[in-house]
Coordinates of N, CA, C and O in Angstrom, one line a residue:
M163 N -13.1 -15.1 -10.7 CA -13.9 -14.1 -11.1 C -13.3 -12.7 -11.0 O -13.5 -11.8 -11.8
P164 N -12.7 -12.3 -9.8 CA -12.2 -10.9 -9.7 C -11.3 -10.5 -10.9 O -11.3 -9.5 -11.4
M165 N -10.4 -11.5 -11.3 CA -9.4 -11.2 -12.4 C -10.3 -10.8 -13.7 O -9.8 -10.0 -14.5
E166 N -11.4 -11.5 -13.9 CA -12.1 -11.2 -15.1 C -12.6 -9.8 -15.1 O -12.6 -9.1 -16.2
I167 N -13.2 -9.3 -14.0 CA -13.7 -8.0 -14.0 C -12.4 -6.8 -14.2 O -12.6 -5.9 -14.9
K168 N -11.2 -7.1 -13.7 CA -10.2 -6.2 -13.9 C -9.8 -6.3 -15.3 O -9.4 -5.3 -15.9
R169 N -9.8 -7.5 -16.0 CA -9.4 -7.6 -17.3 C -10.5 -6.9 -18.4 O -10.0 -6.1 -19.2
Q170 N -11.7 -7.0 -18.0 CA -12.7 -6.3 -18.7 C -12.5 -4.9 -18.6 O -12.7 -4.1 -19.6
F171 N -12.3 -4.4 -17.3 CA -12.3 -2.9 -17.1 C -11.0 -2.4 -17.9 O -11.0 -1.4 -18.6
G172 N -9.9 -3.2 -17.9 CA -8.8 -2.8 -18.6 C -8.8 -2.7 -20.1 O -8.4 -1.8 -20.8
L173 N -9.5 -3.6 -20.7 CA -9.8 -3.7 -22.1 C -10.7 -2.5 -22.5 O -10.5 -1.7 -23.5
A174 N -11.6 -2.2 -21.6 CA -12.5 -1.0 -21.9 C -11.9 0.3 -21.8 O -12.1 1.2 -22.5
L175 N -10.9 0.3 -20.7 CA -10.1 1.5 -20.7 C -9.3 1.8 -21.8 O -9.2 2.9 -22.4
K176 N -8.7 0.6 -22.4 CA -7.8 0.8 -23.6 C -8.7 1.2 -24.7 O -8.2 2.1 -25.6
R177 N -9.9 0.6 -24.9 CA -10.7 1.0 -26.0 C -11.0 2.5 -26.0 O -11.0 3.1 -27.0
E178 N -11.4 3.0 -24.8 CA -11.7 4.5 -24.7 C -10.5 5.4 -24.9 O -10.6 6.4 -25.6
R179 N -9.3 4.9 -24.5 CA -8.1 5.7 -24.7 C -7.7 5.7 -26.2 O -7.3 6.7 -26.7
D180 N -7.8 4.5 -26.7 CA -7.6 4.5 -28.2 C -8.5 5.2 -29.0 O -8.1 5.9 -30.1
R181 N -9.8 5.2 -28.6 CA -10.9 6.0 -29.3 C -10.4 7.5 -29.4 O -10.7 8.3 -30.5
L182 N -9.8 8.0 -28.3 CA -9.4 9.3 -28.4 C -8.0 9.6 -29.0 O -7.7 10.7 -29.1
G183 N -7.4 8.4 -29.4 CA -6.1 8.5 -30.0 C -5.0 8.9 -28.9 O -4.0 9.5 -29.3
W184 N -5.1 8.6 -27.7 CA -4.2 9.0 -26.6 C -3.3 7.8 -26.3 O -3.7 6.7 -26.5
S185 N -2.0 8.2 -26.0 CA -1.1 7.2 -25.6 C -1.4 7.0 -24.1 O -2.0 7.7 -23.4
Q186 N -0.7 5.9 -23.6 CA -0.8 5.5 -22.2 C -0.1 6.6 -21.4 O -0.6 7.0 -20.4
E187 N 0.9 7.3 -22.0 CA 1.6 8.3 -21.3 C 0.8 9.5 -21.3 O 0.8 10.2 -20.0
R188 N 0.1 9.9 -22.2 CA -0.8 11.0 -22.1 C -1.8 10.8 -21.0 O -2.0 11.8 -20.3
L189 N -2.5 9.7 -21.0 CA -3.4 9.5 -19.9 C -2.9 9.5 -18.6 O -3.3 10.1 -17.6
A190 N -1.7 8.9 -18.5 CA -0.9 8.9 -17.2 C -0.7 10.2 -16.6 O -0.7 10.4 -15.5
N191 N -0.1 11.0 -17.6 CA 0.2 12.4 -17.2 C -1.0 13.2 -16.8 O -1.0 14.1 -15.9
D192 N -2.1 12.9 -17.4 CA -3.4 13.6 -17.1 C -4.0 13.3 -15.6 O -4.6 14.1 -15.1
I193 N -3.6 12.1 -15.2 CA -4.1 11.7 -13.9 C -2.9 11.5 -12.9 O -3.2 11.1 -11.7
D194 N -1.8 12.0 -13.3 CA -0.6 12.0 -12.3 C -0.2 10.7 -11.8 O 0.1 10.4 -10.7
V195 N -0.1 9.7 -12.8 CA 0.5 8.4 -12.4 C 1.6 8.0 -13.6 O 1.6 8.7 -14.5
D196 N 2.3 7.0 -13.2 CA 3.2 6.5 -14.2 C 2.6 5.8 -15.4 O 1.6 5.1 -15.2
Q197 N 3.2 5.8 -16.6 CA 2.7 5.1 -17.8 C 2.6 3.6 -17.5 O 1.7 2.9 -18.0
A198 N 3.5 3.1 -16.8 CA 3.5 1.7 -16.3 C 2.3 1.3 -15.6 O 1.8 0.1 -15.7
Y199 N 1.8 2.2 -14.9 CA 0.6 2.0 -14.0 C -0.7 1.7 -15.0 O -1.4 0.8 -14.8
I200 N -0.7 2.6 -16.0 CA -1.8 2.5 -17.0 C -1.6 1.1 -17.7 O -2.7 0.5 -18.0
S201 N -0.5 0.7 -18.1 CA -0.2 -0.4 -18.7 C -0.7 -1.7 -17.9 O -1.4 -2.5 -18.5
R202 N -0.4 -1.6 -16.6 CA -0.8 -2.6 -15.7 C -2.4 -2.6 -15.5 O -3.1 -3.7 -15.5
V203 N -2.9 -1.5 -15.5 CA -4.5 -1.4 -15.4 C -5.1 -2.0 -16.7 O -6.1 -2.8 -16.6
E204 N -4.5 -1.6 -17.8 CA -5.1 -2.2 -19.0 C -5.0 -3.7 -19.2 O -5.8 -4.4 -19.8
A205 N -3.9 -4.2 -18.5 CA -3.7 -5.8 -18.5 C -4.5 -6.4 -17.5 O -4.3 -7.7 -17.3
G206 N -5.3 -5.7 -16.6 CA -6.0 -6.3 -15.7 C -5.2 -6.8 -14.4 O -5.7 -7.7 -13.8
Q207 N -4.1 -6.1 -14.1 CA -3.3 -6.5 -13.1 C -3.4 -5.6 -11.8 O -2.7 -5.7 -10.9
V208 N -4.3 -4.6 -11.9 CA -4.5 -3.6 -10.7 C -5.8 -3.6 -10.2 O -6.9 -3.5 -10.9
N209 N -6.0 -3.5 -8.9 CA -7.1 -3.2 -8.1 C -7.1 -1.7 -7.9 O -6.4 -1.1 -7.2
L210 N -8.0 -1.1 -8.6 CA -8.2 0.4 -8.7 C -9.0 0.9 -7.5 O -10.0 0.3 -7.1
T211 N -8.7 2.1 -7.1 CA -9.6 2.7 -6.0 C -10.7 3.5 -6.8 O -10.5 3.8 -8.0
L212 N -11.7 3.9 -6.0 CA -12.7 4.7 -6.6 C -12.1 6.0 -7.2 O -12.6 6.6 -8.1
E213 N -11.3 6.5 -6.4 CA -10.7 7.8 -6.7 C -9.9 7.8 -8.1 O -10.0 8.7 -9.0
T214 N -9.2 6.6 -8.3 CA -8.6 6.5 -9.6 C -9.5 6.3 -10.7 O -9.3 6.9 -11.8
I215 N -10.6 5.4 -10.5 CA -11.6 5.3 -11.5 C -12.2 6.6 -11.9 O -12.5 7.0 -13.0
E216 N -12.5 7.5 -10.9 CA -13.1 8.8 -11.1 C -12.1 9.7 -11.9 O -12.4 10.3 -12.9
A217 N -10.8 9.7 -11.5 CA -9.7 10.4 -12.2 C -9.8 10.0 -13.8 O -9.7 10.8 -14.7
L218 N -9.8 8.7 -13.9 CA -9.7 8.2 -15.4 C -11.0 8.6 -16.1 O -10.7 9.0 -17.2
T219 N -12.0 8.5 -15.5 CA -13.3 8.8 -16.3 C -13.5 10.3 -16.6 O -13.8 10.8 -17.7
K220 N -12.9 11.1 -15.7 CA -12.9 12.5 -15.8 C -12.0 12.9 -17.0 O -12.3 13.7 -17.8
A221 N -10.8 12.3 -16.9 CA -9.8 12.6 -18.0 C -10.3 12.3 -19.3 O -10.0 13.0 -20.3
L222 N -10.9 11.0 -19.5 CA -11.4 10.5 -20.7 C -12.8 11.1 -21.0 O -13.3 11.0 -22.2
D223 N -13.4 12.0 -20.2 CA -14.7 12.6 -20.2 C -15.8 11.6 -20.7 O -16.5 11.6 -21.7
I224 N -15.9 10.5 -19.8 CA -16.9 9.5 -19.9 C -17.6 9.1 -18.7 O -17.0 9.4 -17.7
D225 N -18.6 8.5 -18.8 CA -19.4 8.1 -17.7 C -18.7 6.8 -17.1 O -18.2 5.9 -17.9
P226 N -18.4 6.7 -15.7 CA -17.8 5.5 -15.3 C -18.4 4.2 -15.7 O -17.7 3.1 -15.9
A227 N -19.8 4.1 -16.0 CA -20.4 2.9 -16.4 C -19.9 2.4 -17.7 O -19.8 1.1 -18.0
V228 N -19.2 3.2 -18.6 CA -18.6 2.7 -19.8 C -17.5 1.8 -19.6 O -17.3 0.9 -20.3
L229 N -16.8 1.9 -18.4 CA -15.7 1.1 -18.3 C -16.0 -0.3 -17.5 O -15.2 -1.2 -17.4
F230 N -17.4 -0.3 -17.2 CA -17.8 -1.6 -16.6 C -18.8 -2.4 -17.5 O -19.3 -3.3 -17.1
T231 N -18.9 -1.8 -18.6 CA -19.9 -2.5 -19.6 C -19.1 -3.4 -20.6 O -18.1 -2.9 -21.2
K232 N -19.5 -4.6 -20.6 CA -18.8 -5.6 -21.4 C -19.1 -5.5 -22.9 O -20.4 -5.4 -23.1
R233 N -18.3 -5.3 -23.8 CA -18.4 -5.3 -25.2 C -17.6 -6.2 -25.9 O -16.6 -6.6 -25.3
P234 N -17.9 -6.7 -27.0 CA -17.2 -7.6 -27.8 C -15.8 -7.1 -28.2 O -15.6 -5.9 -28.3

């Protein structure tokens, strides 16, 4: 079950990043992490801290709930 939420979060993050037309590198630079870290998050391989979730949602200018909402 924990892997499923990480995978869903990663897919939602990718969807929002793509919606803005941003590369992983652009997002990574905005929150001061490596591009490889964003790649791992999007692949559902990372347990994120609340601080990182906050940084991601601020950078993308979205409500955190968007990244926890399952979409097709």
